[in-house]
Amino acid sequence: MGKKISLIGAGQIGGTLAHLIALKELGDVVLFDLAEGMAKGKALDIAQSSSVEGFNADIKGTNNYEDTKNSDVIIITAGVPRKPGMTRDDLLGINLKIIKQVAEGIKNTSPKAFVICITNPLDVIVMALQKYSGFPKNMVVGMAGILDTSRFKYFLSQELKVPANQIESLVLGGHGDTMVSMLNHTKVNGKPVYDLIKEGKLKKESLEDIVLRTKNGGAEIVKLLENGSAFYAPAAAGVEIAESYLKDLKKQLPCAAYLDGQYNIKDLYAGVPVLIGKGGVEKIIEIDLNVEEKNNFENSINSVKDLFNAAKKIDPAL
Ligand code: APR
């Protein structure tokens, strides 16, 4: 039997997710949104491209959670995106309420689903989703690190004029202004990025600019679009997680995952490398961090903790 993938939120990211999932034939898609017409309209539009693209997948739009019943994968983008000048954290109050409704909607209908959350502020929203839904912690992840890493790799590839797929790197921690580009784990064609600086092939300042531009990667797009936030790259990143789960690829991917002592962090979601396979988050991978990476990572974790405390003030049930 084919897999069933439900997308909660049929906005910019939700629509792009549906399109990518159809093109890749990962399964049948249910596009859910409170705005029923948006979900149905996008589903119909994508379905009408099937004979041109040659894919075979059922795409439905709905505003009824019953239609998402027994999903294998659920990807959540329901929520409000940023406006120019806003930080992701500014979305906390409104998106927390939305995520509570989503948790109510999916917990009884798809208790066995693997859930990927994309709604911001990511780390706190994915943690709230897990708590509100009661889903097993290994079956709930947040998408952020793949996107941040992909942005970093792209900027570095442009600077060095090499294809982005020749760059290895990791951006970890919280999906906010404190995210950490792991420079000691960054390699270009297998060569450590610090060696390129020593050899005069990359300026230290250029690398610092890239780290900063990565942190502001989302805001840069919000400013350009004026009305909405990034959606192509976030959707591609969400699909990579879903595919690794559905096909049991056991890819090592940076995701917001529940930490229970790993990296000395307890009872918190944050961005770390994890292994995604048919068991969901099958393993948290603990990489060695040098002193600078460790300090920056701890700083980022503290900001996630602060934001979660702010969430608890909004909803003591958390
Ligand atoms: N249940 C279901 N859908 C909802 C709900 C809800 N309670 N509340 C809002 N939505 C829907 C909206 O109707 C809208 O169609 O969520 C959709 C969000 O789509 P966009 O506004 O286009 O936002 P998008 O760019 O897709 O980003 C969604 O992901 O990256 C994050 O910061 C981003 O939090 C934002 C989210």
mmCIF file of N, CA and C in Angstrom, residues 20-84:
data_model
loop_
_atom_site.group_PDB
_atom_site.id
_atom_site.type_symbol
_atom_site.label_atom_id
_atom_site.label_comp_id
_atom_site.label_asym_id
_atom_site.label_seq_id
_atom_site.Cartn_x
_atom_site.Cartn_y
_atom_site.Cartn_z
ATOM 1 N N LEU A 20 6.726 18.900 -4.399
ATOM 2 C CA LEU A 20 7.956 18.092 -4.386
ATOM 3 C C LEU A 20 7.645 16.624 -4.091
ATOM 4 N N ILE A 21 6.747 16.400 -3.146
ATOM 5 C CA ILE A 21 6.411 15.021 -2.760
ATOM 6 C C ILE A 21 5.773 14.285 -3.930
ATOM 7 N N ALA A 22 4.926 15.011 -4.681
ATOM 8 C CA ALA A 22 4.293 14.408 -5.860
ATOM 9 C C ALA A 22 5.352 14.094 -6.917
ATOM 10 N N LEU A 23 6.221 15.058 -7.193
ATOM 11 C CA LEU A 23 7.249 14.840 -8.225
ATOM 12 C C LEU A 23 8.131 13.646 -7.878
ATOM 13 N N LYS A 24 8.414 13.498 -6.580
ATOM 14 C CA LYS A 24 9.277 12.393 -6.148
ATOM 15 C C LYS A 24 8.494 11.109 -5.903
ATOM 16 N N GLU A 25 7.184 11.172 -6.038
ATOM 17 C CA GLU A 25 6.312 10.010 -5.798
ATOM 18 C C GLU A 25 6.597 9.340 -4.450
ATOM 19 N N LEU A 26 6.665 10.178 -3.410
ATOM 20 C CA LEU A 26 6.920 9.599 -2.076
ATOM 21 C C LEU A 26 5.655 8.974 -1.490
ATOM 22 N N GLY A 27 4.507 9.380 -2.013
ATOM 23 C CA GLY A 27 3.261 8.825 -1.495
ATOM 24 C C GLY A 27 2.090 9.696 -1.891
ATOM 25 N N ASP A 28 0.914 9.356 -1.355
ATOM 26 C CA ASP A 28 -0.269 10.188 -1.597
ATOM 27 C C ASP A 28 -0.257 11.350 -0.619
ATOM 28 N N VAL A 29 -0.783 12.485 -1.066
ATOM 29 C CA VAL A 29 -0.683 13.703 -0.260
ATOM 30 C C VAL A 29 -2.064 14.201 0.148
ATOM 31 N N VAL A 30 -2.201 14.545 1.433
ATOM 32 C CA VAL A 30 -3.386 15.261 1.891
ATOM 33 C C VAL A 30 -2.916 16.633 2.351
ATOM 34 N N LEU A 31 -3.441 17.640 1.711
ATOM 35 C CA LEU A 31 -3.061 19.021 2.013
ATOM 36 C C LEU A 31 -4.172 19.605 2.880
ATOM 37 N N PHE A 32 -3.844 19.900 4.154
ATOM 38 C CA PHE A 32 -4.852 20.392 5.100
ATOM 39 C C PHE A 32 -4.616 21.859 5.390
ATOM 40 N N ASP A 33 -5.668 22.645 5.410
ATOM 41 C CA ASP A 33 -5.549 24.035 5.860
ATOM 42 C C ASP A 33 -6.911 24.493 6.367
ATOM 43 N N LEU A 34 -6.878 25.425 7.323
ATOM 44 C CA LEU A 34 -8.143 26.016 7.771
ATOM 45 C C LEU A 34 -8.810 26.707 6.591
ATOM 46 N N ALA A 35 -7.957 27.287 5.740
ATOM 47 C CA ALA A 35 -8.459 27.908 4.515
ATOM 48 C C ALA A 35 -8.675 26.783 3.503
ATOM 49 N N GLU A 36 -9.913 26.264 3.501
ATOM 50 C CA GLU A 36 -10.215 25.060 2.722
ATOM 51 C C GLU A 36 -9.950 25.241 1.224
ATOM 52 N N GLY A 37 -10.318 26.401 0.708
ATOM 53 C CA GLY A 37 -10.153 26.652 -0.726
ATOM 54 C C GLY A 37 -8.690 26.607 -1.141
ATOM 55 N N MET A 38 -7.838 27.146 -0.281
ATOM 56 C CA MET A 38 -6.391 27.154 -0.571
ATOM 57 C C MET A 38 -5.876 25.714 -0.676
ATOM 58 N N ALA A 39 -6.282 24.863 0.283
ATOM 59 C CA ALA A 39 -5.832 23.462 0.269
ATOM 60 C C ALA A 39 -6.370 22.739 -0.967
ATOM 61 N N LYS A 40 -7.648 22.930 -1.235
ATOM 62 C CA LYS A 40 -8.258 22.223 -2.378
ATOM 63 C C LYS A 40 -7.722 22.752 -3.697
ATOM 64 N N GLY A 41 -7.566 24.051 -3.783
ATOM 65 C CA GLY A 41 -7.090 24.673 -5.022
ATOM 66 C C GLY A 41 -5.678 24.230 -5.361
ATOM 67 N N LYS A 42 -4.791 24.249 -4.356
ATOM 68 C CA LYS A 42 -3.404 23.840 -4.627
ATOM 69 C C LYS A 42 -3.336 22.355 -4.968
ATOM 70 N N ALA A 43 -4.137 21.539 -4.263
ATOM 71 C CA ALA A 43 -4.129 20.095 -4.534
ATOM 72 C C ALA A 43 -4.561 19.827 -5.977
ATOM 73 N N LEU A 44 -5.624 20.521 -6.391
ATOM 74 C CA LEU A 44 -6.140 20.319 -7.742
ATOM 75 C C LEU A 44 -5.117 20.789 -8.784
ATOM 76 N N ASP A 45 -4.508 21.913 -8.529
ATOM 77 C CA ASP A 45 -3.516 22.467 -9.450
ATOM 78 C C ASP A 45 -2.341 21.487 -9.622
ATOM 79 N N ILE A 46 -1.835 20.971 -8.512
ATOM 80 C CA ILE A 46 -0.704 20.030 -8.589
ATOM 81 C C ILE A 46 -1.138 18.738 -9.292
ATOM 82 N N ALA A 47 -2.331 18.257 -8.926
ATOM 83 C CA ALA A 47 -2.823 17.014 -9.545
ATOM 84 C C ALA A 47 -2.928 17.168 -11.064
ATOM 85 N N GLN A 48 -3.280 18.369 -11.486
ATOM 86 C CA GLN A 48 -3.437 18.600 -12.931
ATOM 87 C C GLN A 48 -2.102 18.648 -13.675
ATOM 88 N N SER A 49 -1.002 18.649 -12.931
ATOM 89 C CA SER A 49 0.307 18.601 -13.605
ATOM 90 C C SER A 49 0.800 17.160 -13.760
ATOM 91 N N SER A 50 0.024 16.190 -13.202
ATOM 92 C CA SER A 50 0.544 14.811 -13.150
ATOM 93 C C SER A 50 0.782 14.202 -14.529
ATOM 94 N N SER A 51 -0.083 14.508 -15.494
ATOM 95 C CA SER A 51 0.123 13.873 -16.809
ATOM 96 C C SER A 51 1.326 14.498 -17.517
ATOM 97 N N VAL A 52 1.593 15.774 -17.238
ATOM 98 C CA VAL A 52 2.763 16.434 -17.837
ATOM 99 C C VAL A 52 4.046 15.905 -17.195
ATOM 100 N N GLU A 53 4.023 15.849 -15.865
ATOM 101 C CA GLU A 53 5.224 15.427 -15.135
ATOM 102 C C GLU A 53 5.384 13.908 -15.126
ATOM 103 N N GLY A 54 4.280 13.236 -15.318
ATOM 104 C CA GLY A 54 4.345 11.774 -15.336
ATOM 105 C C GLY A 54 4.423 11.145 -13.958
ATOM 106 N N PHE A 55 3.868 11.823 -12.950
ATOM 107 C CA PHE A 55 3.870 11.181 -11.623
ATOM 108 C C PHE A 55 2.515 10.566 -11.337
ATOM 109 N N ASN A 56 2.546 9.595 -10.431
ATOM 110 C CA ASN A 56 1.328 8.901 -10.058
ATOM 111 C C ASN A 56 1.147 9.021 -8.552
ATOM 112 N N ALA A 57 0.353 9.995 -8.144
ATOM 113 C CA ALA A 57 0.105 10.181 -6.711
ATOM 114 C C ALA A 57 -1.252 10.845 -6.564
ATOM 115 N N ASP A 58 -1.925 10.497 -5.477
ATOM 116 C CA ASP A 58 -3.234 11.078 -5.214
ATOM 117 C C ASP A 58 -3.021 12.341 -4.359
ATOM 118 N N ILE A 59 -3.543 13.476 -4.780
ATOM 119 C CA ILE A 59 -3.357 14.731 -4.034
ATOM 120 C C ILE A 59 -4.732 15.286 -3.686
ATOM 121 N N LYS A 60 -4.986 15.422 -2.385
ATOM 122 C CA LYS A 60 -6.302 15.913 -1.942
ATOM 123 C C LYS A 60 -6.144 17.141 -1.064
ATOM 124 N N GLY A 61 -7.104 18.048 -1.137
ATOM 125 C CA GLY A 61 -7.124 19.194 -0.228
ATOM 126 C C GLY A 61 -8.289 19.047 0.730
ATOM 127 N N THR A 62 -8.117 19.526 1.961
ATOM 128 C CA THR A 62 -9.194 19.381 2.954
ATOM 129 C C THR A 62 -9.043 20.379 4.105
ATOM 130 N N ASN A 63 -10.146 20.564 4.849
ATOM 131 C CA ASN A 63 -10.040 21.272 6.137
ATOM 132 C C ASN A 63 -10.587 20.373 7.258
ATOM 133 N N ASN A 64 -10.584 19.072 6.983
ATOM 134 C CA ASN A 64 -11.124 18.118 7.946
ATOM 135 C C ASN A 64 -10.029 17.118 8.348
ATOM 136 N N TYR A 65 -9.698 17.079 9.644
ATOM 137 C CA TYR A 65 -8.617 16.186 10.094
ATOM 138 C C TYR A 65 -8.906 14.708 9.821
ATOM 139 N N GLU A 66 -10.181 14.355 9.732
ATOM 140 C CA GLU A 66 -10.523 12.948 9.423
ATOM 141 C C GLU A 66 -9.841 12.471 8.135
ATOM 142 N N ASP A 67 -9.699 13.404 7.188
ATOM 143 C CA ASP A 67 -9.074 13.038 5.906
ATOM 144 C C ASP A 67 -7.572 12.760 6.042
ATOM 145 N N THR A 68 -6.989 13.165 7.170
ATOM 146 C CA THR A 68 -5.543 12.925 7.364
ATOM 147 C C THR A 68 -5.311 11.610 8.127
ATOM 148 N N LYS A 69 -6.397 10.921 8.461
ATOM 149 C CA LYS A 69 -6.357 9.703 9.290
ATOM 150 C C LYS A 69 -5.311 8.685 8.822
ATOM 151 N N ASN A 70 -4.610 8.110 9.794
ATOM 152 C CA ASN A 70 -3.611 7.059 9.526
ATOM 153 C C ASN A 70 -2.494 7.493 8.574
ATOM 154 N N SER A 71 -2.059 8.722 8.725
ATOM 155 C CA SER A 71 -0.927 9.189 7.914
ATOM 156 C C SER A 71 0.349 8.495 8.364
ATOM 157 N N ASP A 72 1.239 8.251 7.400
ATOM 158 C CA ASP A 72 2.570 7.725 7.745
ATOM 159 C C ASP A 72 3.486 8.871 8.169
ATOM 160 N N VAL A 73 3.341 9.987 7.473
ATOM 161 C CA VAL A 73 4.162 11.164 7.784
ATOM 162 C C VAL A 73 3.250 12.384 7.829
ATOM 163 N N ILE A 74 3.528 13.271 8.783
ATOM 164 C CA ILE A 74 2.810 14.549 8.843
ATOM 165 C C ILE A 74 3.858 15.661 8.865
ATOM 166 N N ILE A 75 3.707 16.620 7.977
ATOM 167 C CA ILE A 75 4.638 17.762 7.991
ATOM 168 C C ILE A 75 3.826 19.020 8.316
ATOM 169 N N ILE A 76 4.256 19.715 9.353
ATOM 170 C CA ILE A 76 3.469 20.853 9.851
ATOM 171 C C ILE A 76 4.106 22.190 9.489
ATOM 172 N N THR A 77 3.336 22.990 8.771
ATOM 173 C CA THR A 77 3.771 24.362 8.488
ATOM 174 C C THR A 77 2.678 25.350 8.866
ATOM 175 N N ALA A 78 1.637 24.858 9.552
ATOM 176 C CA ALA A 78 0.555 25.752 9.960
ATOM 177 C C ALA A 78 1.140 26.835 10.853
ATOM 178 N N GLY A 79 0.749 28.046 10.615
ATOM 179 C CA GLY A 79 1.267 29.133 11.435
ATOM 180 C C GLY A 79 1.438 30.381 10.620
ATOM 181 N N VAL A 80 1.984 31.366 11.291
ATOM 182 C CA VAL A 80 2.158 32.669 10.662
ATOM 183 C C VAL A 80 3.638 32.855 10.347
ATOM 184 N N PRO A 81 3.960 33.305 9.135
ATOM 185 C CA PRO A 81 5.385 33.582 8.853
ATOM 186 C C PRO A 81 5.776 34.989 9.301
ATOM 187 N N ARG A 82 7.079 35.271 9.235
ATOM 188 C CA ARG A 82 7.577 36.594 9.658
ATOM 189 C C ARG A 82 7.240 37.687 8.656
ATOM 190 N N LYS A 83 7.181 38.901 9.190
ATOM 191 C CA LYS A 83 7.128 40.076 8.322
ATOM 192 C C LYS A 83 8.486 40.770 8.448
ATOM 193 N N PRO A 84 8.843 41.624 7.485
ATOM 194 C CA PRO A 84 10.151 42.272 7.581
ATOM 195 C C PRO A 84 10.351 42.923 8.954
#
